[in-house]
Amino acid sequence: MIEFWKCTNGFKQVSEWEEDCWIRVTNPTPDDLNELEEKFDTPSDFIQDAEDVEERPRIESESGWLMSLFRVPTREMDSDGDVVYNTVPLAILVHNTVFITVCYYKTEMLEDFIRWTNRKHIGDRQRYDLMLSLFLSSSVWYLKYLKQMNVMMKSAEEQLEEKMDNEQLQQMMGIERYLIYFITSLRGNEVVMARLKKHLRHLPYDEDLLDDVEVELQQAYSTANIYSDILERQRESYSSIISNNLNNIMKQLTTITIILMIMTGISSFFGMNVPNGLETWVWAFPCIFLVSGLVALISYFIFKKRNLF
């Protein structure tokens, strides 16, 4: 799908292409790709690269076109109704007065960016300023999703304090995986931003906007790293607690086994089919049972005193 957006007191959709408008391409069909190539002579390789969900962030130029490919955060629901976070590629192509964005995947960022420009009555966002604004918006969404992950981490931690459950542990492992996705993508975006800054050195752009992008990008990267470190240490702590609990359980089971072995040994000794002087005594069984119980009770207190029970 190809849409044309013009920034006049916020982005408004227009019916056809105008100079310095934003060509927004979402999940393009082969017909859309042919239309872009015929009308604007776009490099097909640049657009097709954005289809690969694993495509790394980078910046390239060809035939006067500048392509910046960076990764933006996404959030969706899986079949079980759980929230899943990921990152997807977004390609930006600029050539003279032509500005194109290509994204094959669903993301909240672009729709929110359009609403934000209308809410703030943004008057001018063309070419490189628009590119920087999209970079800034992606960093803001990274931070927004990171805050949601932090809430999920705290909720899982509170539930684990009440009861050790595999469901909460798996949830924390899932959050750790999402953070790794974010950290890797943000690191790649930082590299693209550094290269783009050199490219924009002799071109017209808003320097304050570039500073904001660098600050937000660095903050998102630092926040993701902090949350990842916290989660890793929490996971190690819970692993230690689980191992310690397992050791305590094994110690108690071993102690119980030893006590039962003592009782079994006494009963087996007097139960052998050999003369022992008690085979004709009517009170033999109660006495043997009482002695076994008494020895087991003494053993219990000994083990209890040594903190083995």
C-alpha positions as CSV (number, residue, x, y, z in Angstrom):
1,M,0.0,0.0,0.0
2,I,1.3,3.4,-1.0
3,E,0.2,6.6,0.8
4,F,1.2,10.2,0.3
5,W,1.4,12.5,3.3
6,K,2.1,16.3,3.3
7,C,3.3,18.2,6.3
8,T,1.1,21.3,6.6
9,N,0.4,22.0,10.3
10,G,0.8,18.3,10.9
11,F,0.9,15.5,8.4
12,K,-2.2,15.2,6.2
13,Q,-2.8,12.5,3.6
14,V,-3.0,13.7,0.0
15,S,-4.3,11.9,-3.1
16,E,-1.2,12.0,-5.2
17,W,2.5,12.8,-4.9
18,E,3.7,16.3,-4.4
19,E,7.2,17.7,-4.0
20,D,8.7,17.2,-0.6
21,C,5.8,14.9,0.6
22,W,6.2,11.7,2.5
23,I,5.6,8.5,0.5
24,R,4.7,5.9,3.0
25,V,4.9,2.4,1.8
26,T,3.4,-0.4,4.0
27,N,3.7,-4.1,3.1
28,P,4.0,-3.3,-0.6
29,T,2.7,-5.6,-3.3
30,P,4.6,-6.3,-6.5
31,D,2.4,-3.7,-8.2
32,D,3.4,-1.1,-5.6
33,L,7.1,-1.9,-6.2
34,N,6.7,-1.5,-9.9
35,E,4.9,1.8,-9.4
36,L,7.7,3.1,-7.3
37,E,10.3,2.0,-9.7
38,E,8.5,3.5,-12.7
39,K,7.6,6.9,-11.1
40,F,10.7,7.5,-8.9
41,D,13.3,5.1,-10.3
42,T,13.8,3.6,-6.8
43,P,16.5,0.9,-6.3
44,S,14.5,-2.3,-5.9
45,D,17.3,-3.9,-3.8
46,F,16.8,-1.2,-1.1
47,I,13.1,-1.8,-0.8
48,Q,13.4,-5.6,-0.9
49,D,16.0,-5.5,1.9
50,A,13.4,-4.2,4.3
51,E,11.4,-7.4,3.8
52,D,13.9,-9.5,5.7
53,V,12.9,-9.4,9.4
54,E,16.5,-10.1,10.4
55,E,18.0,-7.4,8.2
56,R,20.7,-5.4,10.1
57,P,20.7,-1.6,10.4
58,R,22.9,0.1,7.9
59,I,23.2,3.1,5.6
60,E,23.9,2.9,1.8
61,S,23.9,5.1,-1.2
62,E,23.3,4.3,-4.9
63,S,22.5,6.4,-8.0
64,G,21.9,9.5,-5.8
65,W,19.6,7.6,-3.4
66,L,20.4,7.5,0.3
67,M,19.0,4.5,2.1
68,S,18.9,4.4,5.9
69,L,17.7,1.1,7.3
70,F,17.1,1.0,11.1
71,R,15.1,-1.2,13.4
72,V,11.9,0.0,15.2
73,P,10.2,-1.7,18.1
74,T,6.9,-3.6,17.8
75,R,4.4,-5.2,20.2
76,E,1.8,-7.8,19.4
77,M,-0.2,-10.6,21.0
78,D,0.6,-14.3,20.5
79,S,-1.9,-17.2,20.2
80,D,-1.9,-17.5,24.0
81,G,-2.8,-13.8,24.6
82,D,0.7,-12.9,25.9
83,V,2.5,-9.7,24.8
84,V,5.4,-10.3,22.5
85,Y,8.0,-7.6,21.8
86,N,10.3,-7.5,18.8
87,T,12.1,-5.2,16.4
88,V,11.5,-4.9,12.6
89,P,13.4,-3.1,9.8
90,L,12.2,0.3,8.5
91,A,13.9,1.6,5.4
92,I,14.1,5.3,4.5
93,L,15.0,6.3,1.0
94,V,15.8,10.0,0.1
95,H,16.6,11.4,-3.4
96,N,16.3,15.1,-4.0
97,T,12.7,16.0,-3.1
98,V,11.6,12.3,-2.9
99,F,11.2,10.8,0.6
100,I,10.1,7.2,0.9
101,T,9.6,4.9,4.0
102,V,9.2,1.2,3.5
103,C,8.0,-1.2,6.2
104,Y,6.7,-4.7,5.7
105,Y,5.5,-5.1,9.3
106,K,2.9,-3.7,11.6
107,T,4.2,-1.1,14.0
108,E,2.5,1.5,16.2
109,M,5.2,4.0,15.7
110,L,4.3,5.5,12.4
111,E,0.6,6.0,13.2
112,D,1.5,7.6,16.5
113,F,4.1,9.8,14.8
114,I,1.4,11.2,12.4
115,R,-1.0,11.8,15.4
116,W,1.8,13.6,17.2
117,T,2.6,16.0,14.4
118,N,-1.1,16.9,14.2
119,R,-1.4,17.3,17.9
120,K,1.7,19.5,18.1
121,H,0.8,21.3,14.8
122,I,4.3,20.6,13.3
123,G,4.7,23.0,10.4
124,D,7.7,21.6,8.5
125,R,9.2,18.2,8.4
126,Q,10.9,17.6,5.1
127,R,13.5,15.1,4.0
128,Y,16.3,14.9,6.5
129,D,14.4,16.6,9.3
130,L,11.6,14.0,8.7
131,M,14.2,11.2,8.8
132,L,15.6,12.5,12.1
133,S,12.1,12.8,13.5
134,L,11.4,9.1,12.6
135,F,14.6,8.1,14.3
136,L,13.6,10.1,17.4
137,S,10.1,8.6,17.4
138,S,11.6,5.1,17.3
139,S,13.8,5.8,20.3
140,V,10.8,7.2,22.2
141,W,8.9,4.0,21.5
142,Y,11.8,1.9,22.6
143,L,11.7,3.7,26.0
144,K,7.9,3.3,26.1
145,Y,8.1,-0.5,25.6
146,L,11.0,-0.7,28.1
147,K,8.8,0.8,30.8
148,Q,6.1,-1.8,30.0
149,M,8.7,-4.5,30.4
150,N,9.8,-3.1,33.7
151,V,6.3,-3.3,35.0
152,M,6.1,-6.9,33.8
153,M,9.4,-7.6,35.6
154,K,8.1,-6.1,38.9
155,S,4.9,-8.1,38.7
156,A,6.7,-11.3,38.1
157,E,9.1,-10.6,40.9
158,E,6.2,-9.9,43.4
159,Q,4.6,-13.2,42.4
160,L,7.8,-15.1,42.7
161,E,8.3,-13.8,46.3
162,E,5.0,-15.3,47.2
163,K,5.5,-18.6,45.3
164,M,8.2,-20.0,43.1
165,D,6.3,-20.8,39.9
166,N,7.6,-21.9,36.5
167,E,5.2,-19.5,34.7
168,Q,6.8,-16.4,36.3
169,L,10.3,-17.7,35.6
170,Q,9.4,-18.3,32.0
171,Q,8.0,-14.8,31.8
172,M,11.2,-13.3,33.1
173,M,13.2,-15.4,30.6
174,G,10.9,-14.1,27.8
175,I,11.5,-10.5,28.9
176,E,15.3,-11.1,29.0
177,R,15.0,-12.3,25.3
178,Y,13.1,-9.2,24.3
179,L,15.7,-7.0,26.0
180,I,18.4,-8.7,24.0
181,Y,16.5,-7.9,20.8
182,F,16.2,-4.3,21.8
183,I,19.9,-3.9,22.8
184,T,21.1,-5.4,19.6
185,S,18.8,-3.3,17.5
186,L,19.6,-0.1,19.4
187,R,23.3,-0.8,19.0
188,G,22.9,-1.1,15.3
189,N,20.7,2.1,15.2
190,E,23.5,4.0,17.0
191,V,26.0,2.9,14.2
192,V,23.5,4.1,11.5
193,M,23.0,7.4,13.4
194,A,26.8,8.0,13.6
195,R,27.2,7.4,9.9
196,L,24.2,9.5,9.0
197,K,25.6,12.4,11.1
198,K,28.7,12.4,8.9
199,H,26.6,12.3,5.8
200,L,24.4,15.3,6.9
201,R,27.4,17.4,7.7
202,H,27.1,19.5,4.5
203,L,23.3,19.2,4.1
204,P,20.5,21.3,5.6
205,Y,19.0,19.8,8.7
206,D,17.9,20.8,12.2
207,E,20.9,20.4,14.5
208,D,18.8,20.6,17.7
209,L,16.7,17.7,16.4
210,L,19.8,15.7,15.7
211,D,21.0,16.3,19.3
212,D,17.6,15.1,20.6
213,V,17.9,11.9,18.5
214,E,21.3,11.1,19.9
215,V,20.2,11.8,23.5
216,E,17.0,9.6,23.2
217,L,18.9,6.9,21.4
218,Q,21.6,6.7,24.1
219,Q,19.0,6.8,26.8
220,A,17.1,3.9,25.3
221,Y,20.3,1.9,24.9
222,S,21.4,2.6,28.5
223,T,17.9,1.8,29.9
224,A,17.8,-1.5,28.0
225,N,21.2,-2.5,29.3
226,I,20.3,-1.6,32.9
227,Y,17.1,-3.6,32.7
228,S,19.0,-6.6,31.2
229,D,21.6,-6.5,34.0
230,I,18.9,-6.3,36.7
231,L,17.0,-9.2,35.1
232,E,20.1,-11.3,34.8
233,R,21.1,-10.8,38.4
234,Q,17.5,-11.6,39.5
235,R,17.6,-14.8,37.5
236,E,20.9,-15.8,39.1
237,S,19.4,-15.0,42.5
238,Y,16.3,-17.1,41.9
239,S,18.5,-19.9,40.6
240,S,20.6,-19.8,43.8
241,I,17.4,-19.9,45.9
242,I,16.0,-22.8,43.9
243,S,19.3,-24.7,44.3
244,N,19.4,-24.0,48.0
245,N,15.8,-25.1,48.5
246,L,16.6,-28.3,46.6
247,N,19.6,-29.0,48.8
248,N,17.5,-28.5,51.9
249,I,14.9,-30.9,50.6
250,M,17.5,-33.5,49.8
251,K,19.1,-33.1,53.2
252,Q,15.8,-33.6,54.9
253,L,15.0,-36.7,52.8
254,T,18.4,-38.2,53.6
255,T,17.9,-37.6,57.3
256,I,14.4,-39.3,57.2
257,T,15.9,-42.2,55.3
258,I,18.7,-42.7,58.0
259,I,16.1,-42.6,60.8
260,L,13.9,-45.2,59.0
261,M,17.0,-47.3,58.3
262,I,17.7,-47.4,62.1
263,M,14.2,-48.5,62.9
264,T,14.3,-51.1,60.1
265,G,17.7,-52.4,61.3
266,I,16.3,-53.0,64.9
267,S,13.1,-54.7,63.6
268,S,15.1,-56.8,61.2
269,F,17.5,-58.0,63.8
270,F,14.8,-59.3,66.1
271,G,12.7,-60.6,63.3
272,M,15.3,-63.0,62.0
273,N,14.4,-66.7,62.2
274,V,17.0,-67.6,64.9
275,P,16.8,-67.9,68.6
276,N,17.1,-64.5,70.4
277,G,15.3,-65.2,73.8
278,L,12.2,-63.1,72.9
279,E,10.4,-65.5,70.6
280,T,8.2,-66.9,73.4
281,W,7.7,-63.6,75.2
282,V,4.2,-62.2,74.7
283,W,5.4,-58.6,75.1
284,A,8.3,-58.9,72.6
285,F,6.6,-57.1,69.7
286,P,5.4,-54.1,71.7
287,C,8.9,-53.8,73.3
288,I,10.7,-54.0,70.0
289,F,8.3,-51.4,68.5
290,L,8.8,-49.1,71.5
291,V,12.6,-49.4,71.4
292,S,12.6,-48.7,67.7
293,G,10.4,-45.6,68.1
294,L,12.6,-44.4,71.0
295,V,15.8,-44.7,69.0
296,A,14.2,-43.0,66.1
297,L,13.0,-40.1,68.4
298,I,16.6,-39.8,69.8
299,S,18.0,-39.7,66.3
300,Y,15.5,-37.1,65.3
301,F,16.6,-34.7,68.1
302,I,20.3,-35.3,67.4
303,F,19.8,-34.4,63.7
304,K,17.6,-31.5,64.6
305,K,20.3,-30.1,66.9
306,R,22.8,-30.4,64.1
307,N,20.5,-28.5,61.7
308,L,20.1,-31.6,59.5
309,F,16.4,-31.7,59.8
